[in-house]
Coordinates of C-alpha atoms in Angstrom, one line a residue:
Chain U
M1 CA -52.8 29.0 19.4
N2 CA -51.7 32.7 20.1
D3 CA -47.9 33.8 19.8
S4 CA -47.0 35.1 23.5
G5 CA -45.3 37.9 21.4
K6 CA -47.8 40.3 21.9
L7 CA -48.3 39.1 25.9
C8 CA -48.4 41.8 28.2
L9 CA -48.6 41.7 31.7
H10 CA -49.9 44.4 34.5
S11 CA -47.4 44.4 37.3
I12 CA -50.4 44.0 39.5
T13 CA -51.2 40.4 38.3
T14 CA -48.5 39.2 40.5
R15 CA -48.8 41.8 43.0
P16 CA -46.6 39.9 45.5
W17 CA -43.5 40.3 43.7
S18 CA -41.7 43.8 43.3
I19 CA -41.2 45.4 40.0
E20 CA -37.8 44.2 39.6
E21 CA -38.9 40.5 40.7
A22 CA -41.4 40.7 38.1
A23 CA -39.5 42.0 35.4
G24 CA -37.1 39.0 36.0
K25 CA -39.8 36.4 36.1
Y26 CA -41.6 37.8 33.2
S27 CA -38.6 38.2 31.1
A28 CA -37.4 34.4 31.8
A29 CA -40.8 33.1 30.8
G30 CA -40.5 35.1 27.3
I31 CA -42.6 37.8 27.8
R32 CA -41.9 40.9 26.0
W33 CA -44.4 43.2 27.8
I34 CA -45.0 45.3 30.8
S35 CA -48.0 47.6 32.5
V36 CA -46.6 49.0 35.0
W37 CA -48.9 50.2 38.2
R38 CA -47.7 53.8 40.2
D39 CA -47.3 51.6 43.5
A40 CA -44.8 49.1 41.9
L41 CA -42.6 52.4 41.1
E42 CA -42.4 53.6 44.7
G43 CA -39.3 54.7 46.3
R44 CA -38.2 54.2 43.1
N45 CA -37.2 56.1 40.2
P46 CA -38.8 55.7 36.9
G47 CA -35.4 56.3 34.7
S48 CA -33.8 53.6 36.2
I49 CA -37.3 51.5 36.2
N50 CA -37.0 52.2 32.5
R51 CA -33.5 50.8 32.2
M52 CA -34.0 47.9 34.5
L53 CA -37.1 47.0 32.4
Q54 CA -35.3 47.5 28.6
D55 CA -32.1 45.0 30.0
E56 CA -34.9 42.3 30.9
G57 CA -35.9 42.7 27.1
L58 CA -39.6 44.2 28.4
G59 CA -41.4 46.9 26.3
V60 CA -43.6 48.9 28.8
A61 CA -47.2 49.2 27.5
S62 CA -48.7 51.6 29.9
L63 CA -48.5 53.3 32.8
V64 CA -51.4 52.8 35.1
R65 CA -53.4 54.8 36.4
G66 CA -54.3 58.0 36.4
G67 CA -57.7 59.6 36.4
F68 CA -60.3 60.5 39.7
F69 CA -61.3 63.6 37.7
A70 CA -64.7 63.7 40.0
S71 CA -65.3 65.7 43.0
A72 CA -67.7 67.6 43.8
D73 CA -64.9 69.5 46.2
R74 CA -62.6 71.8 43.9
M75 CA -59.5 71.4 45.9
K76 CA -59.8 67.8 45.3
R77 CA -60.1 68.1 41.6
V78 CA -57.5 70.5 41.5
E79 CA -55.0 68.2 43.3
A80 CA -56.3 64.9 41.2
I81 CA -55.4 67.1 37.9
E82 CA -51.5 67.9 39.6
D83 CA -51.3 63.8 40.6
N84 CA -52.3 63.3 36.8
I85 CA -49.4 65.8 35.5
R86 CA -47.0 63.6 38.2
A87 CA -48.7 60.6 36.8
M88 CA -47.4 61.9 33.4
E89 CA -43.9 62.6 34.1
E90 CA -43.1 59.3 35.8
A91 CA -44.9 57.6 32.3
A92 CA -42.4 59.9 30.3
A93 CA -39.2 58.9 32.4
L94 CA -40.6 55.3 32.3
K95 CA -40.8 55.8 28.5
A96 CA -44.5 54.2 28.6
P97 CA -46.5 56.1 25.7
L98 CA -49.8 55.9 27.7
L99 CA -51.4 56.6 31.0
V100 CA -54.6 54.7 31.5
L101 CA -57.4 56.8 33.2
V102 CA -59.7 55.6 35.5
C103 CA -62.2 58.7 35.4
G104 CA -63.9 58.8 39.0
A105 CA -67.2 59.1 40.2
D106 CA -68.1 61.4 43.3
P107 CA -71.4 60.0 45.3
T108 CA -72.3 63.0 47.0
Q109 CA -73.0 64.6 43.2
S110 CA -74.6 63.3 39.9
L111 CA -73.0 61.5 37.5
E112 CA -73.5 64.0 34.6
D113 CA -71.7 66.2 37.1
S114 CA -68.8 63.8 37.2
R115 CA -68.8 63.4 33.7
D116 CA -68.4 67.3 33.5
Q117 CA -65.5 67.2 35.2
I118 CA -64.0 64.5 33.7
R119 CA -63.9 66.3 30.8
E120 CA -62.6 69.6 32.4
G121 CA -59.7 67.1 33.9
I122 CA -58.5 65.4 31.0
A123 CA -58.9 69.1 29.1
A124 CA -56.4 70.5 31.6
L125 CA -54.0 67.6 30.9
L126 CA -53.6 68.0 27.2
P127 CA -51.0 70.6 26.9
M128 CA -48.4 68.9 29.3
A129 CA -49.4 65.2 27.6
G130 CA -48.7 66.9 24.1
E131 CA -45.5 68.2 25.6
L132 CA -44.2 65.1 27.2
G133 CA -45.7 62.7 24.1
I134 CA -48.0 60.9 26.4
K135 CA -51.4 59.5 25.2
L136 CA -54.1 59.4 27.4
G137 CA -56.6 55.8 27.3
I138 CA -60.0 56.4 29.2
E139 CA -61.1 53.2 30.7
P140 CA -64.7 52.8 30.9
L141 CA -65.1 50.8 34.1
H142 CA -68.0 48.0 35.2
P143 CA -71.3 49.8 35.8
M144 CA -70.7 48.2 39.9
Y145 CA -68.3 50.9 40.0
A146 CA -70.2 54.1 38.8
D147 CA -70.5 55.0 42.7
T148 CA -66.9 55.7 43.1
R149 CA -64.8 55.1 40.1
S150 CA -65.6 55.5 37.1
A151 CA -68.7 57.8 35.8
I152 CA -68.0 56.4 32.1
S153 CA -69.9 52.8 32.2
T154 CA -69.6 51.7 28.6
L155 CA -67.7 52.3 25.6
K156 CA -70.2 54.0 23.8
Q157 CA -70.2 56.9 26.3
A158 CA -65.9 56.2 26.5
N159 CA -66.1 56.8 22.3
D160 CA -68.3 59.7 22.7
L161 CA -66.3 61.1 25.1
V162 CA -63.1 60.5 22.6
V163 CA -65.1 62.1 20.0
L164 CA -65.9 65.2 21.9
M165 CA -62.4 65.5 23.2
E166 CA -60.8 65.8 19.5
S167 CA -57.7 64.9 20.6
A168 CA -55.1 62.6 18.9
L169 CA -53.6 62.1 22.7
V170 CA -57.2 60.9 24.1
G171 CA -58.4 57.5 23.4
V172 CA -60.2 54.2 25.0
V173 CA -59.1 51.1 26.9
V174 CA -61.3 48.4 26.5
D175 CA -61.3 45.7 29.0
V176 CA -63.2 42.6 28.9
Y177 CA -63.5 42.6 32.4
H178 CA -65.8 45.9 32.6
L179 CA -67.0 45.5 29.0
W180 CA -68.4 41.8 28.5
W181 CA -72.2 42.2 29.1
D182 CA -72.9 45.3 27.0
P183 CA -75.2 44.0 24.3
D184 CA -73.3 47.4 22.2
L185 CA -69.9 45.7 22.6
E186 CA -69.0 44.9 18.9
V187 CA -70.4 47.6 16.9
E188 CA -68.5 49.8 19.8
I189 CA -65.4 48.3 19.2
R190 CA -65.9 48.5 15.7
R191 CA -66.5 52.1 16.0
C192 CA -63.8 53.0 18.3
G193 CA -60.9 51.1 15.3
E194 CA -63.0 53.5 12.7
L195 CA -62.2 56.3 15.1
N196 CA -58.6 54.9 15.6
K197 CA -59.1 55.4 19.3
L198 CA -58.6 51.8 20.5
F199 CA -55.2 52.2 22.6
A200 CA -55.3 49.1 25.0
F201 CA -56.8 46.3 25.2
H202 CA -57.2 44.2 28.4
I203 CA -58.0 40.7 29.5
C204 CA -58.6 38.6 32.3
D205 CA -62.1 36.7 33.4
W206 CA -65.2 36.9 35.4
K207 CA -65.3 34.6 37.9
V208 CA -68.5 32.9 38.6
P209 CA -69.6 33.4 41.7
T210 CA -67.4 36.5 41.9
E211 CA -67.2 36.5 46.0
D212 CA -65.1 40.3 46.3
M213 CA -66.2 43.4 43.7
L214 CA -62.7 44.3 43.6
N215 CA -60.1 41.6 43.9
D216 CA -61.4 38.4 42.5
R217 CA -60.9 38.2 38.8
E218 CA -60.2 34.8 36.9
I219 CA -57.6 33.9 35.2
M220 CA -59.0 33.5 30.6
G221 CA -60.9 30.3 30.2
K222 CA -61.7 30.0 33.6
G223 CA -65.0 32.5 34.2
C224 CA -67.8 32.9 32.0
I225 CA -66.4 36.2 29.7
P226 CA -66.2 35.4 25.8
V227 CA -62.3 36.1 25.8
A228 CA -61.3 35.0 22.4
R229 CA -64.0 36.3 21.1
I230 CA -63.9 40.0 22.3
R231 CA -59.9 39.9 21.1
Q232 CA -61.2 39.0 17.6
W233 CA -63.2 41.7 17.5
V234 CA -60.8 44.2 18.6
Q235 CA -57.9 42.6 16.3
E236 CA -60.9 43.1 13.5
A237 CA -61.3 47.2 14.3
G238 CA -57.8 46.8 13.4
F239 CA -55.6 47.1 17.1
Q240 CA -52.3 45.4 16.8
G241 CA -50.8 46.2 20.2
P242 CA -50.3 44.1 23.3
V243 CA -53.0 42.1 25.2
E244 CA -52.6 42.9 28.2
V245 CA -53.3 40.6 31.5
E246 CA -54.7 42.3 34.0
I247 CA -56.0 40.2 37.2
F248 CA -56.9 41.5 40.9
S249 CA -57.2 38.6 42.9
K250 CA -56.8 37.8 46.6
H251 CA -57.0 34.1 45.6
Y252 CA -54.0 34.1 42.8
W253 CA -51.8 36.7 44.9
S254 CA -52.3 33.8 48.2
R255 CA -51.0 31.4 45.5
D256 CA -47.1 30.5 45.0
Q257 CA -46.6 33.1 41.9
D258 CA -44.8 31.3 39.6
S259 CA -47.1 28.5 38.7
Y260 CA -49.7 31.0 38.4
L261 CA -47.5 32.8 36.0
K262 CA -47.2 29.6 34.4
E263 CA -51.1 29.9 34.4
I264 CA -51.3 33.0 32.8
I265 CA -49.3 32.1 29.9
E266 CA -51.3 28.9 29.1
A267 CA -54.5 30.7 29.1
Y268 CA -52.9 33.2 27.1
K269 CA -52.0 31.0 24.3
H270 CA -54.9 28.5 24.5
R271 CA -58.0 30.5 25.8
S272 CA -57.4 34.3 24.7
Chain L
M1 CA -93.6 65.4 50.5
N2 CA -95.2 61.6 48.5
D3 CA -98.2 60.4 49.8
S4 CA -97.8 57.0 51.0
G5 CA -100.8 55.9 49.2
K6 CA -98.6 54.1 46.4
L7 CA -96.2 53.0 48.8
C8 CA -95.8 49.1 48.5
L9 CA -93.2 46.8 50.2
H10 CA -91.6 43.5 48.8
S11 CA -91.9 40.6 51.5
I12 CA -88.4 40.0 51.4
T13 CA -87.5 44.0 52.4
T14 CA -88.6 42.5 55.9
R15 CA -87.3 39.3 55.4
P16 CA -87.2 38.3 59.1
W17 CA -91.2 38.7 59.6
S18 CA -93.6 36.4 58.4
I19 CA -95.6 37.2 55.3
E20 CA -98.5 37.0 58.3
E21 CA -96.6 39.4 60.7
A22 CA -95.5 41.9 57.5
A23 CA -99.1 42.1 56.2
G24 CA -100.3 43.4 60.2
K25 CA -97.1 45.3 60.6
Y26 CA -97.7 46.9 57.0
S27 CA -101.5 47.7 57.2
A28 CA -100.5 49.2 61.1
A29 CA -98.4 51.7 59.7
G30 CA -100.8 52.8 56.8
I31 CA -99.3 50.7 54.2
R32 CA -101.5 49.4 51.1
W33 CA -99.7 47.4 48.9
I34 CA -97.6 44.6 49.2
S35 CA -95.7 42.3 46.3
V36 CA -94.9 39.1 47.9
W37 CA -92.3 36.5 47.3
R38 CA -92.8 33.2 46.5
D39 CA -90.2 32.2 49.5
A40 CA -93.3 34.0 51.8
L41 CA -95.8 31.2 50.9
E42 CA -93.8 28.4 51.1
G43 CA -96.0 25.6 53.3
R44 CA -99.3 28.1 52.8
N45 CA -102.4 28.3 50.6
P46 CA -101.8 31.3 48.2
G47 CA -105.4 32.0 48.1
S48 CA -106.0 32.0 51.7
I49 CA -102.8 34.3 51.6
N50 CA -104.7 36.6 49.5
R51 CA -107.8 36.9 51.9
M52 CA -105.6 37.4 54.9
L53 CA -104.2 40.1 52.8
Q54 CA -107.6 41.6 52.2
D55 CA -108.5 41.7 55.7
E56 CA -105.6 43.7 56.0
G57 CA -106.4 46.2 53.7
L58 CA -103.6 45.4 51.5
G59 CA -103.6 45.1 47.5
V60 CA -101.0 42.5 45.8
A61 CA -98.8 44.2 43.2
S62 CA -97.0 41.2 42.2
L63 CA -95.3 38.0 42.5
V64 CA -91.8 37.9 42.8
R65 CA -90.3 36.0 40.9
G66 CA -90.3 33.9 38.1
G67 CA -88.0 33.4 35.2
F68 CA -84.6 32.0 35.2
F69 CA -85.6 30.8 32.0
A70 CA -81.7 30.3 30.7
S71 CA -79.6 27.0 30.5
A72 CA -77.2 24.9 28.4
D73 CA -79.4 22.2 29.3
R74 CA -82.6 21.6 27.8
M75 CA -84.1 19.5 30.6
K76 CA -83.7 22.6 33.0
R77 CA -85.1 24.7 31.1
V78 CA -88.3 23.1 30.6
E79 CA -88.3 22.7 34.3
A80 CA -88.0 26.3 34.5
I81 CA -91.1 26.8 32.4
E82 CA -93.2 23.9 34.6
D83 CA -92.2 26.1 37.2
N84 CA -93.3 29.5 35.9
I85 CA -96.6 28.0 35.3
R86 CA -96.3 26.9 38.9
A87 CA -95.7 31.0 39.5
M88 CA -98.7 32.1 37.4
E89 CA -101.2 29.6 39.1
E90 CA -100.1 31.2 42.7
A91 CA -100.1 34.7 41.4
A92 CA -103.8 33.6 40.2
A93 CA -104.6 32.7 43.4
L94 CA -103.1 35.5 45.4
K95 CA -104.9 37.6 43.0
A96 CA -101.3 39.3 41.9
P97 CA -102.1 40.9 38.1
L98 CA -98.4 40.6 37.4
L99 CA -95.3 38.0 38.0
V100 CA -91.7 39.6 38.1
L101 CA -89.5 38.2 36.0
V102 CA -85.6 37.5 36.8
C103 CA -84.9 35.9 33.3
G104 CA -82.1 34.2 34.1
A105 CA -78.1 33.7 32.3
D106 CA -76.4 30.3 32.0
P107 CA -72.4 31.4 32.3
T108 CA -71.4 28.3 30.7
Q109 CA -73.0 29.7 26.8
S110 CA -73.2 33.0 25.4
L111 CA -75.5 36.0 26.2
E112 CA -77.1 35.6 22.9
D113 CA -78.1 31.9 23.9
S114 CA -79.3 32.4 26.9
R115 CA -81.2 35.9 25.3
D116 CA -82.5 33.4 22.7
Q117 CA -83.7 30.9 25.5
I118 CA -85.3 34.2 27.6
R119 CA -87.0 35.1 24.4
E120 CA -88.7 31.4 24.3
G121 CA -89.2 30.6 27.9
I122 CA -91.5 33.4 28.0
A123 CA -93.4 32.6 24.4
A124 CA -94.3 29.1 26.4
L125 CA -95.9 30.7 28.9
L126 CA -97.9 33.1 27.2
P127 CA -101.1 31.0 26.5
M128 CA -101.5 30.4 30.2
A129 CA -100.8 33.8 31.3
G130 CA -103.5 34.4 28.7
E131 CA -105.9 32.5 30.8
L132 CA -105.0 33.5 33.7
G133 CA -105.0 37.3 33.2
I134 CA -101.4 37.8 34.3
K135 CA -99.2 39.9 33.7
L136 CA -95.2 39.2 32.8
G137 CA -92.8 42.0 33.6
I138 CA -89.1 42.0 32.2
E139 CA -86.7 43.0 35.0
P140 CA -83.4 44.0 33.4
L141 CA -80.6 43.3 36.3
H142 CA -77.3 45.3 37.1
P143 CA -74.6 43.8 34.8
M144 CA -72.8 42.4 37.8
Y145 CA -75.8 39.5 37.6
A146 CA -74.8 38.8 33.6
D147 CA -72.8 35.6 34.8
T148 CA -76.1 33.7 36.6
R149 CA -78.8 35.6 36.6
S150 CA -79.9 38.1 33.6
A151 CA -78.6 38.1 30.8
I152 CA -81.0 41.3 30.1
S153 CA -79.2 44.4 31.9
T154 CA -80.3 47.4 30.6
L155 CA -83.9 49.1 30.1
K156 CA -83.4 49.2 26.5
Q157 CA -82.8 45.6 26.0
A158 CA -86.4 44.7 28.2
N159 CA -87.9 47.2 25.7
D160 CA -86.5 45.8 22.4
L161 CA -88.0 42.4 24.2
V162 CA -91.1 43.6 24.7
V163 CA -91.5 44.8 21.2
L164 CA -90.4 41.9 19.7
M165 CA -92.9 39.9 21.9
E166 CA -95.6 41.4 20.5
S167 CA -98.2 40.5 23.6
A168 CA -100.1 42.9 25.4
L169 CA -99.0 40.6 28.9
V170 CA -95.5 41.0 28.6
G171 CA -93.9 44.4 29.9
V172 CA -90.8 46.2 32.0
V173 CA -90.1 46.1 35.8
V174 CA -88.0 48.9 36.0
D175 CA -85.9 49.1 39.1
V176 CA -83.2 51.6 40.0
Y177 CA -81.3 49.2 41.9
H178 CA -80.3 48.0 39.0
L179 CA -80.3 51.0 35.8
W180 CA -79.6 54.1 37.8
W181 CA -76.0 54.3 36.4
D182 CA -77.6 53.8 32.9
P183 CA -76.6 56.7 30.6
D184 CA -79.9 56.4 28.4
L185 CA -81.9 55.6 31.2
E186 CA -84.4 58.7 30.6
V187 CA -84.8 57.8 27.0
E188 CA -85.4 54.4 27.9
I189 CA -88.0 55.0 30.3
R190 CA -89.8 57.4 28.2
R191 CA -90.0 54.6 25.5
C192 CA -91.1 52.2 27.5
G193 CA -93.7 54.6 28.7
E194 CA -94.8 55.2 25.2
L195 CA -94.9 51.4 24.3
N196 CA -97.4 51.7 27.5
K197 CA -94.8 48.9 28.7
L198 CA -93.8 50.3 31.9
F199 CA -95.9 47.2 34.5
A200 CA -93.8 48.0 37.7
F201 CA -91.4 50.5 39.5
H202 CA -89.0 49.2 42.3
I203 CA -87.0 51.5 44.6
C204 CA -84.0 51.4 46.9
D205 CA -79.9 52.7 47.0
W206 CA -77.0 51.6 46.1
K207 CA -74.8 51.7 49.7
V208 CA -71.2 53.1 49.3
P209 CA -69.3 50.8 49.3
T210 CA -71.0 48.0 48.5
E211 CA -69.5 45.0 50.5
D212 CA -72.2 42.4 49.1
M213 CA -73.1 41.9 45.7
L214 CA -76.6 40.4 46.7
N215 CA -77.7 41.5 49.7
D216 CA -76.4 45.2 50.6
R217 CA -78.4 47.3 49.4
E218 CA -79.4 50.9 51.3
I219 CA -82.9 52.8 52.2
M220 CA -83.4 55.3 50.0
G221 CA -81.8 59.0 50.0
K222 CA -78.6 57.1 51.8
G223 CA -76.9 56.0 48.9
C224 CA -76.0 57.3 45.9
I225 CA -78.7 56.7 43.2
P226 CA -81.4 59.7 42.6
V227 CA -84.2 58.3 43.0
A228 CA -86.5 61.1 43.5
R229 CA -85.5 61.9 39.6
I230 CA -86.1 58.5 38.1
R231 CA -89.3 58.4 40.1
Q232 CA -90.6 61.5 38.2
W233 CA -89.0 60.4 34.6
V234 CA -91.5 57.0 35.5
Q235 CA -94.2 59.1 36.5
E236 CA -93.6 60.9 33.6
A237 CA -93.6 58.3 31.3
G238 CA -97.6 57.5 32.4
F239 CA -96.8 55.5 35.3
Q240 CA -99.2 55.5 38.1
G241 CA -98.9 52.3 40.1
P242 CA -97.6 51.6 43.4
V243 CA -94.1 52.7 44.2
E244 CA -92.4 49.2 45.2
V245 CA -89.6 49.1 48.0
E246 CA -87.1 46.1 47.7
I247 CA -84.3 46.2 49.8
F248 CA -82.5 42.9 50.2
S249 CA -80.0 43.5 53.3
K250 CA -78.3 41.7 56.0
H251 CA -77.5 44.4 57.6
Y252 CA -81.0 45.8 57.9
W253 CA -82.6 42.2 58.2
S254 CA -80.5 41.8 61.4
R255 CA -81.9 45.1 63.1
D256 CA -85.4 45.6 64.5
Q257 CA -87.4 45.5 61.9
D258 CA -90.2 48.1 63.0
S259 CA -87.6 50.4 63.1
Y260 CA -86.9 49.9 60.0
L261 CA -89.8 49.7 58.6
K262 CA -90.6 53.3 60.0
E263 CA -87.0 54.4 58.3
I264 CA -88.2 53.1 55.3
I265 CA -91.4 54.9 55.3
E266 CA -89.8 58.4 56.4
A267 CA -87.2 57.6 53.4
Y268 CA -90.5 56.7 51.2
K269 CA -92.1 60.4 52.2
H270 CA -88.7 62.4 51.9
R271 CA -86.2 61.2 50.0
S272 CA -87.7 58.8 46.9

């Protein structure tokens, strides 16, 4: 049985709850960690949210999400960098040590061009990231998102990219949903650990059948991903951080969030 | 401009048409090749269908599809092999030189177990395949189908598998829809050619956004896949066979099939 001390919830997992309500509920359920989505901060002061979360006994694992660097339109690339700078400032105020990057892709250009722009975009953030002490986590996304969301589809690509970036601030976010199918996953998780680049670990499950490409994720143990096995690889690679539950699901969002939260905690303890 | 002599259509591409109607329409449009889906043969004699296709001047590139070897249930694995034997007999009667294999996956077991069963399943077909002179084409499927359709998700895996199988009858089917996102695609296409294992080549496009994981493919040039570039790699790898258009699309199936066919031929000539 997993001790719940490392359980972290992404605010989007219980999307119907405001960040204040989520914090109260998570805390009451014995959860100690939260990753905050930027939409949950809307109209709020990130510094005040940090104090509210501290009062609830919640540490902030990461701010989610920056990125979307790739575009054939140069102005959009500049705007993306500006938006990522704002995200890093929010992360600093929120005392989130990590900004998760969904790197982006533009279907009107080649994946190679998108990858070049991703490298340039991350490089442009490094001076400010250093000043603010914010780490940047490249999250490879499932190949079904290679059209518009991420030209980085495998852990090998993310590892290769962080090696190329040569910055202590740039690492990788491993999410079982995106990577479970990859025959190289175990090897690349080990490599990521050896590089000391495994910055965060996200879990959920793959629903069978999946009916919506974006918002139909499953609770751990109810799909086909060997979550516990991948978690073991991640821990053997030296990762000791929080284990983050990130579920997008129209189905669960439409249900009672209290019983859903209980189900997540049970699944975390016994099937993760 | 591509000469239409190599253009091949999968019968499922124009699903509303019966095989007889499709054959007449393809032939009248100057198409010389067809790949036949098994559902199109229902209630028909494959030998008679072969003669009908010959009369229309159509060569048969392949029968689609066998496979689905993976199951935690041993009886289902036996049934799958029996069904593949029937498929090979149909292919022989149809004078199709190739049976396309969608290898299968069972979400209740590990991908490794599914892959073991795929190897065993294909091995079980080899004696009959040799007798009938039918080649078997392993088609790696997009990782979004790794839950139930294919534990073989990349061209590297398919290449590795055919090397392991050590049979002149077993090769690979490259489909741009499944493989376009893969950073190793060019290298693995070259390798497949060097192995002399590139048995078939399927094209279509990835619609942006894709709204249905199964039946929302696009006509070449209207999505984000660099079809012409991948086709060049395939030809540089020595492939000289037909170029097969395989589109599943509720959208196009609901439209007038004659104008859709014209659109496909234009896209093949100018954007493939």
